[in-house]
Coordinates of C-alpha atoms and ligand atoms in Angstrom, one line a residue:
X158 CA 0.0 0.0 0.0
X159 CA 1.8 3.4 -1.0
X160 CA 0.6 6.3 1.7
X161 CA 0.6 9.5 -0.2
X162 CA 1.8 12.5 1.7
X163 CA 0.4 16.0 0.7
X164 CA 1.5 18.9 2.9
X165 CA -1.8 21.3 3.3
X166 CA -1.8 24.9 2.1
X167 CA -2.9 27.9 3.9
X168 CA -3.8 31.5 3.3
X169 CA -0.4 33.2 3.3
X170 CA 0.1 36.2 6.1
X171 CA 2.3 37.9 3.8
X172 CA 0.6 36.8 0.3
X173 CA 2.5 39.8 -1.4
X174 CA 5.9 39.6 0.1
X175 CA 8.9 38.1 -1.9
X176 CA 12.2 37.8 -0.4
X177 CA 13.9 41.1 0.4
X178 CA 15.7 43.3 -2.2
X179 CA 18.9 42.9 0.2
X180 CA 19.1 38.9 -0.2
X181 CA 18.0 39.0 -3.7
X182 CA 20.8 41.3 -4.9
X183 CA 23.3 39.9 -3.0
X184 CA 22.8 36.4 -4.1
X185 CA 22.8 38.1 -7.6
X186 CA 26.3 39.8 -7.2
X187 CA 27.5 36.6 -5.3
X188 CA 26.2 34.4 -8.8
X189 CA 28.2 36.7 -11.5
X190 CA 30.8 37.9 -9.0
X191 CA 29.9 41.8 -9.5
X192 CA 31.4 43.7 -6.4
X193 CA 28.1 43.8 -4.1
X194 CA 27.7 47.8 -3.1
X195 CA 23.9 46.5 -3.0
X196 CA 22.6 45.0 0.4
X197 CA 24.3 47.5 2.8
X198 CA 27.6 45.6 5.3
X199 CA 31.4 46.8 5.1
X200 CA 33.9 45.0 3.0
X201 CA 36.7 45.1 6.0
X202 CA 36.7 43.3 9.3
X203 CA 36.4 44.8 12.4
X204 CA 38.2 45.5 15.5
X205 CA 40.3 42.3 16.4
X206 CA 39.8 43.6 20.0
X207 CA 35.7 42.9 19.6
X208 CA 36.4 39.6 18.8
X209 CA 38.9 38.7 21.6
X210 CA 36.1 40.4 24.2
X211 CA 33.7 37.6 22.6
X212 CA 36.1 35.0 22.3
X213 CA 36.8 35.5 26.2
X214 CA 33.4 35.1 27.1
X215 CA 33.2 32.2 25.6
X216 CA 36.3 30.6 27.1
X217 CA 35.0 32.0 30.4
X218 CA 32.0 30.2 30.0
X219 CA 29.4 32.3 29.7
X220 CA 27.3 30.4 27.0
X221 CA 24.0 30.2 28.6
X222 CA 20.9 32.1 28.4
X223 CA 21.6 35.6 29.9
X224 CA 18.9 37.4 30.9
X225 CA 15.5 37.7 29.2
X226 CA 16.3 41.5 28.8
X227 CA 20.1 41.2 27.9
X228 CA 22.9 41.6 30.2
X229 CA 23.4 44.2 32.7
X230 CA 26.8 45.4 31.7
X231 CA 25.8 45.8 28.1
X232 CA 22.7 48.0 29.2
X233 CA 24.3 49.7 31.4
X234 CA 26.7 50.8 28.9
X235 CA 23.8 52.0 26.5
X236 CA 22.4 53.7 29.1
X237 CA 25.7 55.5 29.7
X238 CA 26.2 56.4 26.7
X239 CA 22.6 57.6 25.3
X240 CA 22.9 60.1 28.3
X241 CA 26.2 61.1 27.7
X242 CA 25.3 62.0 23.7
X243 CA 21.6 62.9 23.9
X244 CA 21.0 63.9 27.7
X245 CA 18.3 61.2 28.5
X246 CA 18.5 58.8 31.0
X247 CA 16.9 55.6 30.5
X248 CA 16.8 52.7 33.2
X249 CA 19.0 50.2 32.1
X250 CA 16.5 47.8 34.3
X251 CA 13.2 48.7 33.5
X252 CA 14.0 50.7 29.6
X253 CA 16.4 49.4 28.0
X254 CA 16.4 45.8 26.3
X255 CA 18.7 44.2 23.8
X256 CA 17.6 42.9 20.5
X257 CA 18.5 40.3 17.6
X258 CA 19.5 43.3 15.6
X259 CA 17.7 46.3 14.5
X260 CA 14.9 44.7 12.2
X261 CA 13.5 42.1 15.2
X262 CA 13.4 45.6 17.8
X263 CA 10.9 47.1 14.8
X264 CA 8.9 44.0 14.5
X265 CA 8.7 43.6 18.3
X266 CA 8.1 47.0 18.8
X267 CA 5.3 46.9 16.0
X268 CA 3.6 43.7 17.8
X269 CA 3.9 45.1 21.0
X270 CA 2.1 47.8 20.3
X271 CA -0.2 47.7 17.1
X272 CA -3.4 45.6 17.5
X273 CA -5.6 44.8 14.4
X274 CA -7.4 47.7 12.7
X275 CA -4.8 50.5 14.0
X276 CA -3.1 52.3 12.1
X277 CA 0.5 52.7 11.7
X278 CA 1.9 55.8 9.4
X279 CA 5.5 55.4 7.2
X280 CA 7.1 57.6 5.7
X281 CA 8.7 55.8 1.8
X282 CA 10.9 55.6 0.8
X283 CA 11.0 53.0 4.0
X284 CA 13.2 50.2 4.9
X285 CA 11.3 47.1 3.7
X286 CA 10.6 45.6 7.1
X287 CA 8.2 48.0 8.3
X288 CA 5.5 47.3 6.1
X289 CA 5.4 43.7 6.4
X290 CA 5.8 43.7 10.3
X291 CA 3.1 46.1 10.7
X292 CA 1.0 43.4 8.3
X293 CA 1.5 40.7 11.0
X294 CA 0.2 43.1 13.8
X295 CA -3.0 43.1 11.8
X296 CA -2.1 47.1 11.3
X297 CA -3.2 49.0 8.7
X298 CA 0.1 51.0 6.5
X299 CA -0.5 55.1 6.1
X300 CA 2.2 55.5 2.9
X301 CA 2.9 59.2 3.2
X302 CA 6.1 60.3 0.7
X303 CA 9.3 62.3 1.5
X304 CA 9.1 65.2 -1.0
X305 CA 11.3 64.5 -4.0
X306 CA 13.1 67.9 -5.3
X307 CA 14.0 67.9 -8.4
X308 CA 16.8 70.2 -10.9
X309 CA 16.4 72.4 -14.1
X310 CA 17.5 69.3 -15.2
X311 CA 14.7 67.1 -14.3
X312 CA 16.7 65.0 -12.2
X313 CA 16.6 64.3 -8.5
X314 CA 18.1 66.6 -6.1
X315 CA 17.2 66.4 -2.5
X316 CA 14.8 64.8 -0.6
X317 CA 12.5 66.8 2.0
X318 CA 9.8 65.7 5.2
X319 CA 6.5 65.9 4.1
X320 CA 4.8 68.3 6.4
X321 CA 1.6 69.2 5.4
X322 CA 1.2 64.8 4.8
X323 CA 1.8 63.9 7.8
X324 CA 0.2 65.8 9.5
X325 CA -3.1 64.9 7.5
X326 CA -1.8 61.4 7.9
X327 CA -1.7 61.3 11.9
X328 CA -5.0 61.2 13.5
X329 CA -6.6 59.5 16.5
X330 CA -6.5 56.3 15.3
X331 CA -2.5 56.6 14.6
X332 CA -1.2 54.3 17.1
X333 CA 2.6 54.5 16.3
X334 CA 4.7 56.7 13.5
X335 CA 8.1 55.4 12.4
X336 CA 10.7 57.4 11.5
X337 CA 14.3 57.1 10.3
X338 CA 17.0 59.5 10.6
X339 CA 19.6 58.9 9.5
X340 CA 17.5 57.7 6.4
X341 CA 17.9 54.5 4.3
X342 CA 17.8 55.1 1.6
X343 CA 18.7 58.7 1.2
X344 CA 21.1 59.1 3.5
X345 CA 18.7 62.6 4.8
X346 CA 19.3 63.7 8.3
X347 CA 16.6 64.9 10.7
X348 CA 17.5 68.6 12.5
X349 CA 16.6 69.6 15.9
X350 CA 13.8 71.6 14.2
X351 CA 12.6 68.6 12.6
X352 CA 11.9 66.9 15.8
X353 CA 10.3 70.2 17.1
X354 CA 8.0 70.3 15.1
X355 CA 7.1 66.6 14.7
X356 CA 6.7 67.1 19.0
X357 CA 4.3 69.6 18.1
X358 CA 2.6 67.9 15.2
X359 CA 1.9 64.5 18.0
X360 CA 1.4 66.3 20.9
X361 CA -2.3 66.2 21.2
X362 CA -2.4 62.6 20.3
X363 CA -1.9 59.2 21.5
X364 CA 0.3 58.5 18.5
X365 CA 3.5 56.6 19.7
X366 CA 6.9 57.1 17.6
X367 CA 9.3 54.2 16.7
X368 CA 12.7 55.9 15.8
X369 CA 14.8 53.7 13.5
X370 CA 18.6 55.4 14.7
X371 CA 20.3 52.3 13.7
X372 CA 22.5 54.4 11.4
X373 CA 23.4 57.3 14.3
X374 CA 27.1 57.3 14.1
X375 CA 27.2 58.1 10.9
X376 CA 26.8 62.0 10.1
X377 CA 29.0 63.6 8.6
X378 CA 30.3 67.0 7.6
X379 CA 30.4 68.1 11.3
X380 CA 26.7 67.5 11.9
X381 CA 25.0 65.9 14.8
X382 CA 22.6 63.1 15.0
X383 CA 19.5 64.0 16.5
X384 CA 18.0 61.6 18.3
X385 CA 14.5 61.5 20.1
X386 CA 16.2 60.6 23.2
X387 CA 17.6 64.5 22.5
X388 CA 14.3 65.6 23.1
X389 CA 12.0 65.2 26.0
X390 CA 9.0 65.1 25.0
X391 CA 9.5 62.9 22.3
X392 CA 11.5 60.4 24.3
X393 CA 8.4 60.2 26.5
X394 CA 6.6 58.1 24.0
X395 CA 9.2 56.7 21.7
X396 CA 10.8 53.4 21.2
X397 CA 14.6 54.3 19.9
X398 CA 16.0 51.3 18.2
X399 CA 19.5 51.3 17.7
X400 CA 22.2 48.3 16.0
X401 CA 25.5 47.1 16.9
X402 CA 26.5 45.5 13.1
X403 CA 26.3 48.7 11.7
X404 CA 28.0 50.8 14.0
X405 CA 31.0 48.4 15.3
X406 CA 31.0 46.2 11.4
X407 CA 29.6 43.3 12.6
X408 CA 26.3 43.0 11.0
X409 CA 26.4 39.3 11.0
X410 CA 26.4 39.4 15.1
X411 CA 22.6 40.7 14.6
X412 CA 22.7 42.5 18.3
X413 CA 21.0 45.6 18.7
X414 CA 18.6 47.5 21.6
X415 CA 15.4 49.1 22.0
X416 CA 15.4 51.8 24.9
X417 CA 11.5 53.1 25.7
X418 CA 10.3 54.3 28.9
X419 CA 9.0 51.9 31.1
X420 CA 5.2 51.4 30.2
X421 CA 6.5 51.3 26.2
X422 CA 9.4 48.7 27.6
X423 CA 7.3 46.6 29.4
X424 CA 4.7 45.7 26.8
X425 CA 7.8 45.5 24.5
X426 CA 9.5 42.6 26.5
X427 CA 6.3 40.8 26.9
X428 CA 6.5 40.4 23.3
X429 CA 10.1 40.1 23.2
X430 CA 10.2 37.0 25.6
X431 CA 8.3 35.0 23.4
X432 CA 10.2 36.1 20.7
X433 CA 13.5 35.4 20.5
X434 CA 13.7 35.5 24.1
X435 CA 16.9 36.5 24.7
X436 CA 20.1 37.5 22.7
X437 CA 23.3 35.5 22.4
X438 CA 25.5 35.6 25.4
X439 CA 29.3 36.0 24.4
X440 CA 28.6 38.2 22.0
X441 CA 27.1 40.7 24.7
X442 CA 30.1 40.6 26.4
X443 CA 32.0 41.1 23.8
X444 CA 30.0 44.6 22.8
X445 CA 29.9 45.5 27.0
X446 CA 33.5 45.8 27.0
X447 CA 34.2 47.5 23.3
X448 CA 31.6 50.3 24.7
X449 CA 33.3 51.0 27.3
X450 CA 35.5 53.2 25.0
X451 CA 33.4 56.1 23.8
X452 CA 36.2 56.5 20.7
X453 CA 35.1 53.5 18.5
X454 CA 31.7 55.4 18.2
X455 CA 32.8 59.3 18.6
X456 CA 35.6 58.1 15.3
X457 CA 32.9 56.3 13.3
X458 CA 31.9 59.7 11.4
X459 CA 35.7 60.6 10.1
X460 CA 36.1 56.7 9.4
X461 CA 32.8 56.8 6.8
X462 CA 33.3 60.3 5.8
X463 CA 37.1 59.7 4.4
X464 CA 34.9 56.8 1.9
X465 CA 32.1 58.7 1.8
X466 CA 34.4 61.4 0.0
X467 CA 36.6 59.1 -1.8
X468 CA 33.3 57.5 -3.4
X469 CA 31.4 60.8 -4.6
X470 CA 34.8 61.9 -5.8
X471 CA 34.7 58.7 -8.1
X472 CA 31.0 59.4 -9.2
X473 CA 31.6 63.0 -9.9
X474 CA 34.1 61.8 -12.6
X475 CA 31.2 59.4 -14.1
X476 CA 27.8 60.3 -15.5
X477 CA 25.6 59.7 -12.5
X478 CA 24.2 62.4 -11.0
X479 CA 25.0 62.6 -6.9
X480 CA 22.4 63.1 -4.3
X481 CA 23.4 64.8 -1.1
X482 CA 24.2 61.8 1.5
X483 CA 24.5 64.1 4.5
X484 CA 24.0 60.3 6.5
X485 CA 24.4 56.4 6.3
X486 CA 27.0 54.6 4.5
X487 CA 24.8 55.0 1.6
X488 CA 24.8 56.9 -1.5
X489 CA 22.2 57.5 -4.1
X490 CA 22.6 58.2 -7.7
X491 CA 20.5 59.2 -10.4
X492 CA 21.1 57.7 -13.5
X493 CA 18.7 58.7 -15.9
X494 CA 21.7 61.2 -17.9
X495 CA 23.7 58.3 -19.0
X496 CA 24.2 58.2 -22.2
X497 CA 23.1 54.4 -22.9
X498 CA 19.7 52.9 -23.8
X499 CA 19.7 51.5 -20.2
X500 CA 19.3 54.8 -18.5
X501 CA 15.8 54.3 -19.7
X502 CA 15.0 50.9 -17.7
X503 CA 13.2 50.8 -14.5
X504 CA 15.7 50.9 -11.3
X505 CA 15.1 47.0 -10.5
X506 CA 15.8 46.3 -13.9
X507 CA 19.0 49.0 -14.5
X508 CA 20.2 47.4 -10.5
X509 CA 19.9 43.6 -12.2
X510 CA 21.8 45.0 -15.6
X511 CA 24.6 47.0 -13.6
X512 CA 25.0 43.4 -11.6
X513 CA 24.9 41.4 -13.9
X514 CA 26.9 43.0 -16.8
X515 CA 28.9 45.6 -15.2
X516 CA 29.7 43.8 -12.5
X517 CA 28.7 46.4 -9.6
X518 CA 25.7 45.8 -7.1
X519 CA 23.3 48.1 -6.3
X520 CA 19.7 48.6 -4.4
X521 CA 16.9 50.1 -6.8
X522 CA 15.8 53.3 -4.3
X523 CA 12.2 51.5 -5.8
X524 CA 12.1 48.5 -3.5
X525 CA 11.7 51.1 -0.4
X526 CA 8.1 52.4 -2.2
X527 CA 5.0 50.8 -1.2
X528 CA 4.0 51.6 -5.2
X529 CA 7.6 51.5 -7.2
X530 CA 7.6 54.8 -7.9
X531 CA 10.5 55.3 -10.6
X532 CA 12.8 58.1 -10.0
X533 CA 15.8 56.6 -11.5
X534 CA 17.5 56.4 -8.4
X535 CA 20.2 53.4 -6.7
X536 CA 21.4 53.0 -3.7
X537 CA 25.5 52.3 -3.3
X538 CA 26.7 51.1 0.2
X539 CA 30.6 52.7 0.4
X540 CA 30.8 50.8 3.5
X541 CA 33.9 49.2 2.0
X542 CA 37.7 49.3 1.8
X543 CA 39.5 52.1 -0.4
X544 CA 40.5 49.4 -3.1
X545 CA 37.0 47.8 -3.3
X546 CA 35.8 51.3 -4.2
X547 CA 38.3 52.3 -6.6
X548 CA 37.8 49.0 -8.9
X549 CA 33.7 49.8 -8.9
X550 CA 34.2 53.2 -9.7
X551 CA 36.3 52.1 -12.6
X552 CA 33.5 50.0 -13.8
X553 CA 30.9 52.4 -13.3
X554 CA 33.4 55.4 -15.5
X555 CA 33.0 53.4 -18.2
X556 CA 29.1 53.9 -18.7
Ligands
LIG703 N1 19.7 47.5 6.4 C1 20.4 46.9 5.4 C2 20.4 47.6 4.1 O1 19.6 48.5 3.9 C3 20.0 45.5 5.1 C4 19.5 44.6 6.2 C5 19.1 43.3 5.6 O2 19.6 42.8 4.6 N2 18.1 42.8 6.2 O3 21.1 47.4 3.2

């Protein structure tokens, strides 16, 4: 008798989601060996010093669970230094909590506190995350645009906040706003001002803020990261969600924090614990003791800046047209001047053709739109050594 074994289908929760832009163009660049300036990690390794501090930890035995929230020295040393850069105090105990990265704080933070029918306003272009984690919350997505400026030219200049949108967008049944500064894609910065008059703009509602900072210590040009936890009343009802990998060039070690004030934190970690519970052990040693030193964060904007500068240096010299990357390790470029017929393809086809026959990797700034709205914008990570730079920029003179 032959059993036959079916496996049953279900409705999907994410029926339109694919896999994310970042995997597929890396897998792409991996495939035809094109240098991958796509999904955004450095090129370099990091501080031989991190990795002894983890390596210890593990020798010393620590390898079990730590606790549910993360360990103390590792929060205490967020806490230490959110209050010396932005002048807030969180308790490490009761407001502070370390993550599996950045991208599992958003989706915790999203579960934690959207129920179904609320609604949750983003503002695209958006990391690709949010959307789908405010899906599985049973949330409803307000799209509201950041203001595209174009040149005489036609092509893209600068990116602005939408303030007349969101503030039609945010209502009384906005349960949370997420916001990103430094912004992926565009690199766009948030002033002091900005978060004054987004304070303003919230403060007669119940709306709570997620603040996406994972990209912090990168600003550059002399410019300060602000940061809600800079600001009061803001701080009173936002989650700040910060990342390790990007600052200290580990993204692979997928540790990161969520610091919230305690009624925010504790719904958080009720969510959390059932999550992924807790976060590995030797690597939170390892980041405790590298935070100690305030320099390996205070350096991190001269570090990116010296690449950021060699890269648009490169650029100016091609025919892409630069966009202002005042943050991130990211740049964007317009490329609808070149002079080839593929300056008229769509910016997921002109990211696979770059890949694939030029033999540079880059993110289509499309992906991050709800709608792909075609701008003829990509995104290049320079998060990578001087060398790795130079040989893409040779590649990309040539068009
Ligand atoms: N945040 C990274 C980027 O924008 C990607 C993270 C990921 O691949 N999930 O490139």
């Amino acid at each position: 008798m032959t059993v036959s074994a079916s496996t049953p289908s279900f409705p999907s929760r994410l029926p339109n989601v694919g896999t994310t832009v970042f995997t597929v163009m890396s897998a792409l660049a991996a495939e035809y060996q094109a240098i991958n300036l796509g999904q955004g990690f450095p090129d370099f390794p990091c501080d031989r010093k991190l990795i002894t501090g983890v390596n210890e930890a593990m020798l010393a035995d620590r390898n079990q669970y730590p606790p549910m929230i993360g360990i103390a020295e590792l929060r205490n040393g967020i806490c230490q230094k959110i209050e010396n850069l932005y002048g807030h105090h969180y308790d490490p105990e009761s407001e502070i909590t370390i993550t599996a990265g950045g991208t599992q704080g958003i989706l915790t933070t999203i579960l934690a506190c959207v129920s179904p029918g609320d609604e949750v306003v983003i503002i695209e272009p958006a990391y690709d995350s949010y959307r789908p984690s405010i899906e599985l919350a049973g949330g409803k997505t307000i799209f509201v645009s950041l203001q595209v400026k174009r040149d005489a030219n036609g092509q893209v200049a600068s990116y602005e906040i939408p303030w007349d949108e969101l503030a039609n967008a945010i209502h009384s049944k906005t349960r949370l706003l997420i916001i990103n500064s430094p912004h992926n894609p565009t690199g766009m910065v948030w002033q002091k001002e900005d978060l004054d008059r987004l304070a303003t703009l919230v403060k007669s509602t119940s709306t709570l803020i997620l603040s996406d900072e994972v990209y912090e210590h990168m600003v550059y040009d002399g410019a300060e990261h602000h940061s809600v936890a800079s600001h009061p009343e803001l701080a009173a009802r936002s989650f700040l969600i910060s990342s390790f990998g990007k600052t200290y060039h580990v993204t692979g070690w997928k540790v990161g924090y969520v610091a919230a004030p305690v009624a925010l934190s504790k719904e958080f970690r009720k969510v959390h614990q059932f999550n992924v519970f807790t976060v590995n052990t030797p690597m939170q040693y390892g980041l405790a003791a590298y935070l100690a030193d305030a320099s390996h964060y205070l350096n991190l904007p001269a570090f990116y800046q010296v690449k950021r500068d060699f890269f648009r240096a490169g650029l100016e010299q091609t025919k892409f047209k630069l966009l202002p990357s005042p943050g991130t390790y990211f740049q964007c470029v317009d490329y609808s001047a070149l002079n080839i017929p593929e300056a008229k393809l769509n910016e997921a086809d002109f990211c696979k053709w770059l890949t694939t026959k030029i033999g540079v990797a880059a993110i289509p700034v499309s992906a991050f739109y709800d709608q792909a709205t075609e701008s003829s914008v990509i995104r290049f990570c320079f998060a990578k050594q001087e060398q790795t730079l130079a040989t893409a920029l040779q590649r990309l003179h040539n068009l």
